[in-house]
Short mmCIF file of C-alpha atoms and ligand atoms in Angstrom, two decimals:
data_model
loop_
_atom_site.label_atom_id
_atom_site.label_comp_id
_atom_site.label_asym_id
_atom_site.label_seq_id
_atom_site.Cartn_x
_atom_site.Cartn_y
_atom_site.Cartn_z
CA UNK A 1 8.61 36.60 71.46
CA UNK A 2 8.73 38.26 68.01
CA UNK A 3 5.91 40.59 66.91
CA UNK A 4 4.66 38.17 64.29
CA UNK A 5 3.78 35.67 67.02
CA UNK A 6 2.42 38.36 69.31
CA UNK A 7 -0.31 38.90 66.67
CA UNK A 8 -1.84 35.49 67.28
CA UNK A 9 -1.71 35.72 71.07
CA UNK A 10 -5.26 35.51 72.39
CA UNK A 11 -6.11 32.64 70.05
CA UNK A 12 -3.46 30.29 71.34
CA UNK A 13 -1.73 29.51 74.60
CA UNK A 14 1.95 30.16 75.28
CA UNK A 15 2.80 26.50 74.87
CA UNK A 16 1.45 26.42 71.33
CA UNK A 17 2.99 29.81 70.52
CA UNK A 18 6.37 28.48 71.52
CA UNK A 19 5.93 25.45 69.25
CA UNK A 20 4.79 27.54 66.30
CA UNK A 21 7.77 29.83 66.68
CA UNK A 22 10.12 26.89 66.06
CA UNK A 23 8.82 26.49 62.51
CA UNK A 24 10.59 29.65 61.33
CA UNK A 25 9.63 30.92 57.89
CA UNK A 26 7.21 28.04 57.35
CA UNK A 27 4.62 29.53 59.71
CA UNK A 28 2.30 32.49 59.09
CA UNK A 29 0.42 34.15 61.93
CA UNK A 30 -0.32 37.57 60.42
CA UNK A 31 -4.16 37.63 60.67
CA UNK A 32 -4.49 39.34 57.26
CA UNK A 33 -2.58 36.54 55.57
CA UNK A 34 -4.16 33.77 57.66
CA UNK A 35 -7.64 35.03 56.69
CA UNK A 36 -6.91 34.28 53.02
CA UNK A 37 -6.92 30.58 53.96
CA UNK A 38 -10.09 30.48 56.05
CA UNK A 39 -12.93 30.69 53.51
CA UNK A 40 -13.66 27.97 50.97
CA UNK A 41 -14.20 28.31 47.21
CA UNK A 42 -18.00 28.31 47.55
CA UNK A 43 -17.82 31.02 50.27
CA UNK A 44 -20.35 28.91 52.18
CA UNK A 45 -17.84 27.60 54.72
CA UNK A 46 -15.33 29.49 56.84
CA UNK A 47 -13.78 29.38 60.28
CA UNK A 48 -10.96 31.08 62.19
CA UNK A 49 -7.38 29.82 62.36
CA UNK A 50 -4.52 30.87 64.62
CA UNK A 51 -1.79 30.15 62.08
CA UNK A 52 -0.96 28.58 58.74
CA UNK A 53 1.93 26.13 58.46
CA UNK A 54 3.51 25.78 55.02
CA UNK A 55 6.22 23.09 55.12
CA UNK A 56 8.56 22.94 52.12
CA UNK A 57 9.70 19.37 52.66
CA UNK A 58 8.10 16.16 53.83
CA UNK A 59 10.63 16.05 56.68
CA UNK A 60 9.44 19.49 57.86
CA UNK A 61 5.81 18.40 57.51
CA UNK A 62 6.46 15.37 59.66
CA UNK A 63 8.16 17.32 62.45
CA UNK A 64 5.30 19.84 62.51
CA UNK A 65 2.71 17.10 62.89
CA UNK A 66 4.68 15.38 65.63
CA UNK A 67 5.08 18.69 67.49
CA UNK A 68 1.30 19.31 67.40
CA UNK A 69 0.22 15.74 68.09
CA UNK A 70 -1.64 15.20 71.35
CA UNK A 71 -1.91 18.92 72.12
CA UNK A 72 -4.99 21.10 72.54
CA UNK A 73 -5.05 22.13 68.90
CA UNK A 74 -7.05 21.08 65.84
CA UNK A 75 -5.25 20.65 62.52
CA UNK A 76 -6.96 21.63 59.28
CA UNK A 77 -5.30 20.23 56.15
CA UNK A 78 -5.56 22.35 53.03
CA UNK A 79 -4.34 21.88 49.46
CA UNK A 80 -5.51 24.25 46.73
CA UNK A 81 -8.75 25.06 48.63
CA UNK A 82 -10.89 24.31 45.58
CA UNK A 83 -12.96 21.66 47.38
CA UNK A 84 -16.69 22.28 47.20
CA UNK A 85 -17.92 20.65 50.45
CA UNK A 86 -16.30 22.85 53.10
CA UNK A 87 -13.67 20.27 54.06
CA UNK A 88 -10.65 22.46 53.34
CA UNK A 89 -11.22 25.27 55.86
CA UNK A 90 -11.52 25.32 59.65
CA UNK A 91 -14.87 24.65 61.33
CA UNK A 92 -16.92 27.76 62.09
CA UNK A 93 -16.77 26.98 65.83
CA UNK A 94 -13.99 25.19 67.60
CA UNK A 95 -13.29 24.78 71.30
CA UNK A 96 -9.55 24.61 70.63
CA UNK A 97 -7.33 26.76 68.40
CA UNK A 98 -7.08 25.62 64.79
CA UNK A 99 -3.85 25.53 62.80
CA UNK A 100 -4.02 25.10 59.02
CA UNK A 101 -1.39 22.88 57.41
CA UNK A 102 -1.17 24.02 53.81
CA UNK A 103 0.60 21.69 51.37
CA UNK A 104 1.06 24.31 48.66
CA UNK A 105 4.81 24.65 49.29
CA UNK A 106 5.42 20.90 48.89
CA UNK A 107 6.48 21.15 45.26
CA UNK A 108 9.11 18.53 44.51
CA UNK A 109 8.69 16.72 41.16
CA UNK A 110 10.79 13.67 40.23
CA UNK A 111 11.82 12.83 36.68
CA UNK A 112 9.23 11.02 34.55
CA UNK A 113 9.89 7.27 34.43
CA UNK A 114 9.42 6.68 30.70
CA UNK A 115 9.55 2.89 31.01
CA UNK A 116 6.76 2.45 33.58
CA UNK A 117 4.96 5.64 32.51
CA UNK A 118 4.85 7.08 36.02
CA UNK A 119 5.76 10.30 37.79
CA UNK A 120 6.22 10.92 41.54
CA UNK A 121 5.21 14.37 42.78
CA UNK A 122 4.79 16.09 46.13
CA UNK A 123 1.23 16.68 47.34
CA UNK A 124 1.29 20.44 46.70
CA UNK A 125 1.99 20.21 42.96
CA UNK A 126 -1.08 21.37 41.03
CA UNK A 127 -2.81 19.34 38.35
CA UNK A 128 -2.01 22.14 35.88
CA UNK A 129 1.72 21.81 36.66
CA UNK A 130 1.52 18.04 36.09
CA UNK A 131 -0.39 18.49 32.81
CA UNK A 132 2.17 21.01 31.56
CA UNK A 133 5.17 18.85 32.42
CA UNK A 134 3.87 15.53 31.10
CA UNK A 135 2.51 16.99 27.85
CA UNK A 136 6.01 18.34 27.08
CA UNK A 137 7.14 14.68 27.13
CA UNK A 138 4.25 13.23 25.07
CA UNK A 139 2.34 11.91 28.08
CA UNK A 140 -0.98 12.85 29.64
CA UNK A 141 -2.58 12.31 33.04
CA UNK A 142 -5.98 10.58 33.13
CA UNK A 143 -7.80 12.87 35.61
CA UNK A 144 -8.75 16.37 34.54
CA UNK A 145 -11.03 19.02 36.03
CA UNK A 146 -11.79 22.70 35.59
CA UNK A 147 -9.99 23.74 38.81
CA UNK A 148 -6.74 22.29 37.38
CA UNK A 149 -4.62 25.42 37.90
CA UNK A 150 -5.24 25.48 41.67
CA UNK A 151 -6.26 21.97 42.78
CA UNK A 152 -3.31 20.00 44.16
CA UNK A 153 -2.49 16.35 43.56
CA UNK A 154 -2.69 15.73 47.34
CA UNK A 155 -6.16 17.29 47.52
CA UNK A 156 -7.27 15.33 44.47
CA UNK A 157 -6.17 12.06 46.11
CA UNK A 158 -7.75 13.06 49.43
CA UNK A 159 -11.10 13.59 47.64
CA UNK A 160 -10.59 10.79 45.07
CA UNK A 161 -11.40 13.46 42.47
CA UNK A 162 -13.28 12.53 39.33
CA UNK A 163 -13.71 15.14 36.63
CA UNK A 164 -14.25 15.12 32.90
CA UNK A 165 -12.33 11.96 31.93
CA UNK A 166 -13.77 9.40 34.37
CA UNK A 167 -15.72 7.63 31.60
CA UNK A 168 -12.40 6.96 29.84
CA UNK A 169 -9.80 6.58 32.59
CA UNK A 170 -11.56 6.37 35.97
CA UNK A 171 -11.18 8.49 39.09
CA UNK A 172 -8.01 9.44 40.95
CA UNK A 173 -7.80 5.98 42.57
CA UNK A 174 -7.40 4.35 39.14
CA UNK A 175 -4.74 6.84 38.11
CA UNK A 176 -2.17 6.45 40.85
CA UNK A 177 0.18 3.55 41.44
CA UNK A 178 1.55 4.59 44.81
CA UNK A 179 0.82 7.00 47.65
CA UNK A 180 2.45 8.13 50.89
CA UNK A 181 0.88 9.83 53.87
CA UNK A 182 2.20 11.04 57.18
CA UNK A 183 0.34 10.40 60.43
CA UNK A 184 0.16 12.78 63.37
CA UNK A 185 2.62 10.67 65.35
CA UNK A 186 5.13 10.86 62.50
CA UNK A 187 4.65 7.46 60.83
CA UNK A 188 5.09 7.29 57.06
CA UNK A 189 2.42 5.03 55.57
CA UNK A 190 3.51 4.36 52.02
CA UNK A 191 3.33 2.20 48.94
CA UNK A 192 5.93 4.41 47.21
CA UNK A 193 8.84 2.41 48.58
CA UNK A 194 7.68 -0.62 46.56
CA UNK A 195 7.02 -1.25 42.87
CA UNK A 196 3.44 -0.79 41.62
CA UNK A 197 3.08 -4.60 41.53
CA UNK A 198 3.10 -5.34 45.24
CA UNK A 199 0.60 -7.75 46.76
CA UNK A 200 1.93 -7.94 50.28
CA UNK A 201 -1.05 -7.84 52.58
CA UNK A 202 -3.20 -4.85 53.53
CA UNK A 203 -2.02 -1.73 51.71
CA UNK A 204 -2.92 0.78 54.41
CA UNK A 205 -1.56 3.70 52.39
CA UNK A 206 -4.50 3.31 50.00
CA UNK A 207 -6.83 4.34 52.84
CA UNK A 208 -5.66 7.89 52.18
CA UNK A 209 -7.47 7.95 48.82
CA UNK A 210 -10.82 9.57 49.48
CA UNK A 211 -10.01 10.04 53.19
CA UNK A 212 -10.53 13.84 53.02
CA UNK A 213 -7.64 14.40 55.38
CA UNK A 214 -9.11 12.67 58.43
CA UNK A 215 -6.27 10.11 58.75
CA UNK A 216 -3.09 12.04 57.94
CA UNK A 217 -1.45 14.32 55.40
CA UNK A 218 -0.81 12.90 51.94
CA UNK A 219 2.76 13.87 51.14
CA UNK A 220 3.78 12.20 47.84
CA UNK A 221 1.99 10.38 45.03
CA UNK A 222 3.06 8.24 42.07
CA UNK A 223 0.89 9.10 39.06
CA UNK A 224 0.08 6.67 36.26
CA UNK A 225 0.67 8.43 32.93
CA UNK A 226 -0.90 7.64 29.55
CA UNK A 227 0.30 8.36 26.07
CA UNK A 228 -1.43 11.53 24.87
CA UNK A 229 -4.19 11.05 22.24
CA UNK A 230 -2.95 11.98 18.77
CA UNK A 231 -6.16 13.57 17.57
CA UNK A 232 -9.50 14.29 19.20
CA UNK A 233 -12.85 15.78 18.17
CA UNK A 234 -15.24 17.77 20.33
CA UNK A 235 -18.95 17.74 19.41
CA UNK A 236 -21.49 19.98 21.17
CA UNK A 237 -24.96 18.55 20.51
CA UNK A 238 -28.23 20.35 21.39
CA UNK A 239 -30.69 17.83 22.90
CA UNK A 240 -34.37 18.11 23.79
CA UNK A 241 -34.07 15.87 26.82
CA UNK A 242 -31.69 13.95 29.02
CA UNK A 243 -32.92 10.70 27.39
CA UNK A 244 -31.85 11.98 23.96
CA UNK A 245 -28.45 12.98 25.36
CA UNK A 246 -28.04 9.48 26.83
CA UNK A 247 -28.88 8.04 23.40
CA UNK A 248 -25.94 9.96 21.88
CA UNK A 249 -23.61 8.69 24.58
CA UNK A 250 -24.71 5.11 23.91
CA UNK A 251 -24.05 5.65 20.19
CA UNK A 252 -20.63 7.18 20.86
CA UNK A 253 -19.65 4.29 23.16
CA UNK A 254 -20.69 1.78 20.50
CA UNK A 255 -19.36 3.45 17.36
CA UNK A 256 -16.49 5.75 18.24
CA UNK A 257 -12.99 4.48 18.90
CA UNK A 258 -12.77 5.92 22.41
CA UNK A 259 -15.05 8.35 24.24
CA UNK A 260 -12.95 10.72 26.36
CA UNK A 261 -15.74 12.86 27.84
CA UNK A 262 -19.54 13.16 27.88
CA UNK A 263 -20.61 16.33 29.67
CA UNK A 264 -23.96 18.08 29.94
CA UNK A 265 -25.13 21.62 30.66
CA UNK A 266 -28.83 22.39 31.25
CA UNK A 267 -30.55 25.44 29.75
CA UNK A 268 -30.48 27.55 32.95
CA UNK A 269 -26.77 26.93 33.42
CA UNK A 270 -25.98 27.59 29.75
CA UNK A 271 -27.77 30.97 29.86
CA UNK A 272 -25.97 31.84 33.11
CA UNK A 273 -22.55 30.96 31.63
CA UNK A 274 -23.25 33.07 28.54
CA UNK A 275 -24.47 36.08 30.53
CA UNK A 276 -21.82 35.90 33.27
CA UNK A 277 -18.90 35.58 30.89
CA UNK A 278 -20.33 37.60 27.97
CA UNK A 279 -20.02 34.66 25.60
CA UNK A 280 -21.67 34.34 22.21
CA UNK A 281 -24.74 32.02 22.31
CA UNK A 282 -23.98 28.77 20.51
CA UNK A 283 -27.51 28.26 19.15
CA UNK A 284 -30.41 30.59 18.33
CA UNK A 285 -32.49 28.88 21.06
CA UNK A 286 -30.82 27.50 24.19
CA UNK A 287 -31.35 23.71 24.20
CA UNK A 288 -32.83 21.93 27.24
CA UNK A 289 -29.61 19.93 27.45
CA UNK A 290 -26.34 20.66 25.64
CA UNK A 291 -24.18 17.53 25.39
CA UNK A 292 -20.43 17.87 24.89
CA UNK A 293 -18.73 14.74 23.61
CA UNK A 294 -14.97 14.45 23.23
CA UNK A 295 -13.86 11.52 21.11
CA UNK A 296 -10.54 10.10 20.03
CA UNK A 297 -10.25 10.41 16.24
CA UNK A 298 -13.16 11.94 14.34
CA UNK A 299 -16.94 11.85 14.82
CA UNK A 300 -17.94 11.05 11.22
CA UNK A 301 -19.59 7.68 11.96
CA UNK A 302 -21.92 9.21 14.57
CA UNK A 303 -24.03 11.03 11.91
CA UNK A 304 -24.46 14.05 14.14
CA UNK A 305 -27.35 16.50 13.52
CA UNK A 306 -26.69 19.65 11.45
CA UNK A 307 -26.89 21.93 14.48
CA UNK A 308 -24.14 20.01 16.34
CA UNK A 309 -20.98 22.14 16.68
CA UNK A 310 -17.68 20.47 15.95
CA UNK A 311 -14.27 21.45 17.31
CA UNK A 312 -11.24 19.95 15.60
CA UNK A 313 -8.31 22.26 16.33
CA UNK A 314 -7.17 22.81 19.93
CA UNK A 315 -8.45 26.42 19.88
CA UNK A 316 -11.88 25.37 18.51
CA UNK A 317 -12.09 22.71 21.21
CA UNK A 318 -11.05 25.09 23.99
CA UNK A 319 -13.74 27.53 22.83
CA UNK A 320 -16.48 24.86 23.09
CA UNK A 321 -15.21 23.48 26.43
CA UNK A 322 -15.50 26.99 27.93
CA UNK A 323 -19.31 26.70 27.97
CA UNK A 324 -19.02 23.63 30.20
CA UNK A 325 -15.98 24.51 32.28
CA UNK A 326 -17.24 27.93 33.35
CA UNK A 327 -20.46 26.43 34.73
CA UNK A 328 -19.40 25.96 38.38
CA UNK A 329 -17.83 29.40 38.74
CA UNK A 330 -20.81 31.07 36.98
CA UNK A 331 -23.12 29.68 39.66
CA UNK A 332 -20.68 30.65 42.44
CA UNK A 333 -20.77 34.23 41.16
CA UNK A 334 -24.55 34.34 41.75
CA UNK A 335 -24.08 34.45 45.55
CA UNK A 336 -25.50 32.03 48.15
CA UNK A 337 -25.49 28.86 46.06
CA UNK A 338 -26.07 25.39 47.45
CA UNK A 339 -23.82 23.07 45.44
CA UNK A 340 -24.75 19.40 45.47
CA UNK A 341 -22.79 16.72 43.66
CA UNK A 342 -24.71 13.47 43.25
CA UNK A 343 -24.82 10.39 41.07
CA UNK A 344 -27.52 7.86 40.25
CA UNK A 345 -27.63 4.79 38.00
CA UNK A 346 -28.05 6.01 34.41
CA UNK A 347 -31.57 4.59 34.08
CA UNK A 348 -32.65 6.72 37.09
CA UNK A 349 -31.23 9.97 35.71
CA UNK A 350 -34.38 11.15 33.86
CA UNK A 351 -36.49 10.53 36.99
CA UNK A 352 -34.00 12.42 39.16
CA UNK A 353 -34.15 15.41 36.78
CA UNK A 354 -37.96 15.40 37.07
CA UNK A 355 -37.74 15.24 40.90
CA UNK A 356 -35.25 18.06 40.89
CA UNK A 357 -37.50 20.33 38.84
CA UNK A 358 -40.29 19.65 41.36
CA UNK A 359 -38.05 20.45 44.35
CA UNK A 360 -36.86 23.70 42.75
CA UNK A 361 -40.43 24.75 41.91
CA UNK A 362 -41.90 23.57 45.23
CA UNK A 363 -39.51 24.96 47.87
CA UNK A 364 -40.60 28.44 48.91
CA UNK A 365 -37.00 29.53 49.63
CA UNK A 366 -35.63 28.50 46.23
CA UNK A 367 -35.55 31.22 43.56
CA UNK A 368 -33.94 29.13 40.82
CA UNK A 369 -31.56 26.29 40.15
CA UNK A 370 -29.97 24.18 37.47
CA UNK A 371 -27.42 21.50 36.80
CA UNK A 372 -24.49 20.38 34.71
CA UNK A 373 -22.19 17.41 35.01
CA UNK A 374 -20.64 14.21 33.84
CA UNK A 375 -23.44 12.42 31.98
CA UNK A 376 -21.77 9.09 31.32
CA UNK A 377 -21.14 8.71 35.07
CA UNK A 378 -24.74 9.59 36.01
CA UNK A 379 -23.18 12.49 37.92
CA UNK A 380 -25.01 15.83 38.22
CA UNK A 381 -23.68 19.00 39.84
CA UNK A 382 -26.87 20.60 41.12
CA UNK A 383 -26.89 24.31 41.95
CA UNK A 384 -29.70 25.84 43.98
CA UNK A 385 -30.15 29.54 44.75
CA UNK A 386 -32.34 31.09 47.43
CA UNK A 387 -32.05 29.35 50.81
CA UNK A 388 -29.58 30.91 53.26
CA UNK A 389 -26.23 29.15 53.53
CA UNK A 390 -27.10 27.77 56.98
CA UNK A 391 -30.46 26.38 55.85
CA UNK A 392 -29.90 22.75 54.83
CA UNK A 393 -33.55 21.85 54.09
CA UNK A 394 -33.20 21.86 50.31
CA UNK A 395 -29.94 19.92 50.51
CA UNK A 396 -31.81 17.30 52.54
CA UNK A 397 -34.72 17.16 50.06
CA UNK A 398 -32.40 16.57 47.11
CA UNK A 399 -30.12 14.08 48.85
CA UNK A 400 -33.02 12.01 50.21
CA UNK A 401 -34.43 11.84 46.69
CA UNK A 402 -31.02 10.70 45.38
CA UNK A 403 -30.95 7.96 48.03
CA UNK A 404 -34.38 6.69 46.93
CA UNK A 405 -32.92 6.29 43.42
CA UNK A 406 -30.08 4.15 44.89
CA UNK A 407 -27.65 6.95 44.09
CA UNK A 408 -24.68 8.45 45.91
CA UNK A 409 -25.07 11.67 47.92
CA UNK A 410 -21.53 12.57 46.91
CA UNK A 411 -20.27 11.39 43.55
CA UNK A 412 -16.84 13.02 43.54
CA UNK A 413 -16.53 16.05 45.84
CA UNK A 414 -16.58 14.09 49.09
CA UNK A 415 -18.57 14.54 52.30
CA UNK A 416 -16.59 17.40 53.87
CA UNK A 417 -18.60 19.44 56.35
CA UNK A 418 -21.45 20.15 53.91
CA UNK A 419 -22.72 16.59 53.89
CA UNK A 420 -21.51 15.19 57.23
CA UNK A 421 -25.07 15.39 58.59
CA UNK A 422 -26.28 13.32 55.60
CA UNK A 423 -23.68 10.55 55.69
CA UNK A 424 -26.32 8.14 57.07
CA UNK A 425 -27.88 8.27 53.60
CA UNK A 426 -24.70 6.66 52.27
CA UNK A 427 -23.73 4.12 54.96
CA UNK A 428 -25.50 2.13 57.67
CA UNK A 429 -24.57 2.45 61.34
CA UNK A 430 -22.29 -0.61 61.30
CA UNK A 431 -20.19 0.92 58.50
CA UNK A 432 -20.11 4.33 60.18
CA UNK A 433 -18.84 2.75 63.40
CA UNK A 434 -16.14 0.88 61.50
CA UNK A 435 -15.07 4.10 59.78
CA UNK A 436 -14.91 5.91 63.13
CA UNK A 437 -12.77 3.06 64.51
CA UNK A 438 -10.31 3.43 61.61
CA UNK A 439 -10.16 7.19 62.18
CA UNK A 440 -9.42 6.59 65.87
CA UNK A 441 -6.46 4.32 65.04
CA UNK A 442 -4.75 7.01 62.96
CA UNK A 443 -5.93 10.09 64.88
CA UNK A 444 -6.62 9.02 68.48
CA UNK A 445 -7.03 12.60 69.77
CA UNK A 446 -9.37 13.55 66.88
CA UNK A 447 -7.25 16.54 65.92
CA UNK A 448 -7.35 16.21 62.13
CA UNK A 449 -10.07 18.01 60.13
CA UNK A 450 -12.68 17.96 62.93
CA UNK A 451 -16.23 17.82 61.57
CA UNK A 452 -15.12 16.52 58.17
CA UNK A 453 -16.91 13.27 57.20
CA UNK A 454 -17.78 12.61 60.87
CA UNK A 455 -20.33 15.10 62.26
CA UNK A 456 -18.76 16.89 65.22
P1 LIG B 1 -8.67 21.19 49.08
O1 LIG B 1 -9.90 21.87 48.59
O2 LIG B 1 -7.62 22.05 49.67
O3 LIG B 1 -9.06 20.04 50.09
C1 LIG B 1 -10.08 19.13 49.82
C2 LIG B 1 -10.10 18.07 50.95
O4 LIG B 1 -8.91 17.30 50.91
C3 LIG B 1 -10.13 18.67 52.35
O5 LIG B 1 -10.85 17.82 53.20
C4 LIG B 1 -8.67 18.73 52.76
O6 LIG B 1 -8.49 18.70 54.16
C5 LIG B 1 -8.14 17.46 52.10
N1 LIG B 1 -6.74 17.56 51.68
C6 LIG B 1 -6.19 18.43 50.80
N2 LIG B 1 -4.89 18.14 50.62
C7 LIG B 1 -4.61 17.08 51.40
C8 LIG B 1 -3.44 16.31 51.65
N3 LIG B 1 -2.27 16.56 51.07
N4 LIG B 1 -3.52 15.26 52.51
C9 LIG B 1 -4.69 14.95 53.13
N5 LIG B 1 -5.83 15.66 52.93
C10 LIG B 1 -5.79 16.70 52.07
N6 LIG B 1 -13.89 17.84 41.74
C11 LIG B 1 -14.06 16.69 41.05
O7 LIG B 1 -13.91 15.61 41.60
N7 LIG B 1 -14.43 16.73 39.71
C12 LIG B 1 -14.60 17.89 39.04
O8 LIG B 1 -14.93 17.88 37.87
C13 LIG B 1 -14.39 19.10 39.75
N8 LIG B 1 -14.51 20.29 39.13
C14 LIG B 1 -14.31 21.44 39.83
C15 LIG B 1 -14.41 22.66 39.14
C16 LIG B 1 -14.22 23.85 39.82
C17 LIG B 1 -14.32 25.15 39.08
C18 LIG B 1 -13.91 23.84 41.21
C19 LIG B 1 -13.68 25.10 41.97
C20 LIG B 1 -13.78 22.62 41.87
C21 LIG B 1 -13.99 21.42 41.19
N9 LIG B 1 -13.87 20.19 41.84
C22 LIG B 1 -14.04 19.03 41.14
C23 LIG B 1 -13.59 20.13 43.29
C24 LIG B 1 -12.10 20.20 43.66
O9 LIG B 1 -11.33 20.78 42.66
C25 LIG B 1 -11.57 18.81 43.99
O10 LIG B 1 -12.25 18.31 45.12
C26 LIG B 1 -10.06 18.77 44.27
O11 LIG B 1 -9.70 17.43 44.38
C27 LIG B 1 -9.66 19.49 45.53
O12 LIG B 1 -8.24 19.65 45.54
P2 LIG B 1 -7.57 20.78 46.44
O13 LIG B 1 -6.09 20.66 46.35
O14 LIG B 1 -8.13 22.11 46.11
O15 LIG B 1 -8.03 20.32 47.88
#
């Protein structure tokens, strides 16, 4: 037994050690390296792993899964590890050893199909790599988010990621025309072997979208590309209230040619972004709500107020976007932050903001909180500071309030481990049983991502 494998003895039995050793250079067992995969982006979730597997081909991925299938080992799937609900790292406690399967070495990219406007990539390709490649050929991809340089296409499909362009192009589901995933017993479940137009019964491969890795490992994806916009305008508008911000969105939807983004940042978050990143304040007084609109063409027919800031050139636009895109990481830098991603119907948004202010003021553990998010989708990213990471009371208060507004307790980040105990707020028992039945079909020994979506 080589020394590298000796280092993980104690966590795993000899049988598993022998299997891991057959994966050659695609397996890491050095505890110092393994530990870089075991804590999530929020630092709220972490758990030990015996090894990390990094297959370079789909064939290698498949043989690893088959070798581990049915054994006393849990398998944690990980892409870029930018997920915000603890679904990308091992559970804190596990009765069996956990092996992480990281997709970050699955990097194959096919040639762009210029006729259909599609591109097939491996799961480990990052969104940033896709953006770079397609923009060089005059195309763009419809889903975009601030974690673009690290988030993988596989992870984005597994979470059905949303982001800043949902109001224009939809979520990940609407931006792919084919997907392939590999099950633990080595089956390839795919729509990639057929054209995009393919109505031939149940398309089981589509179950992988939003599955958060509980059914199998997404291996390849066919992306729908769009022609890049020729010219865009960014307008940052200070607003006194969420209702006023919604009024601007309504106007932009009615009068502008195409609204590409409608993002908000509340005053607490804006001040935090400015202080954390030493940015210049945009206005003499921080507005209650700052609304960032991105529009195709110009914004002249919107008759924006004098204190609205306009970005026309790419560098002006990047500068304005910074104040929105640095929001999540600015909160993360504060320390123990409870991150909640929720959505409600637009007419309930003002009431939710009022409820939120009450919860933040009324919970003895909470020191402060704020929000930012995707206004046109009724989607707020709520950040709450104060309660310990393992205290879920404030999460419960917020999510129950969201449910009373007929909202979703997870708009785009998924359920992961953070919200598994609250999934009953999203689905009734009959639906939960049906979901568990589907999981059992694909993962009969419940080895994949234990505790994700389904409370362990
Ligand atoms: P991971 O974090 O590695 O994994 C996420 C989940 O998917 C886990 O359950 C994991 O097991 C599973 N998974 C990963 N890869 C695979 C695979 N190949 N097959 C099967 N399962 C897999 N999200 C949004 O939706 N909109 C946003 O606007 C947004 N903004 C963000 C901004 C910042 C700064 C950060 C840090 C995150 C943001 N996110 C956002 C969250 C995150 O980027 C997305 O959830 C992203 O889709 C996760 O991709 P990933 O490759 O990092 O996946």
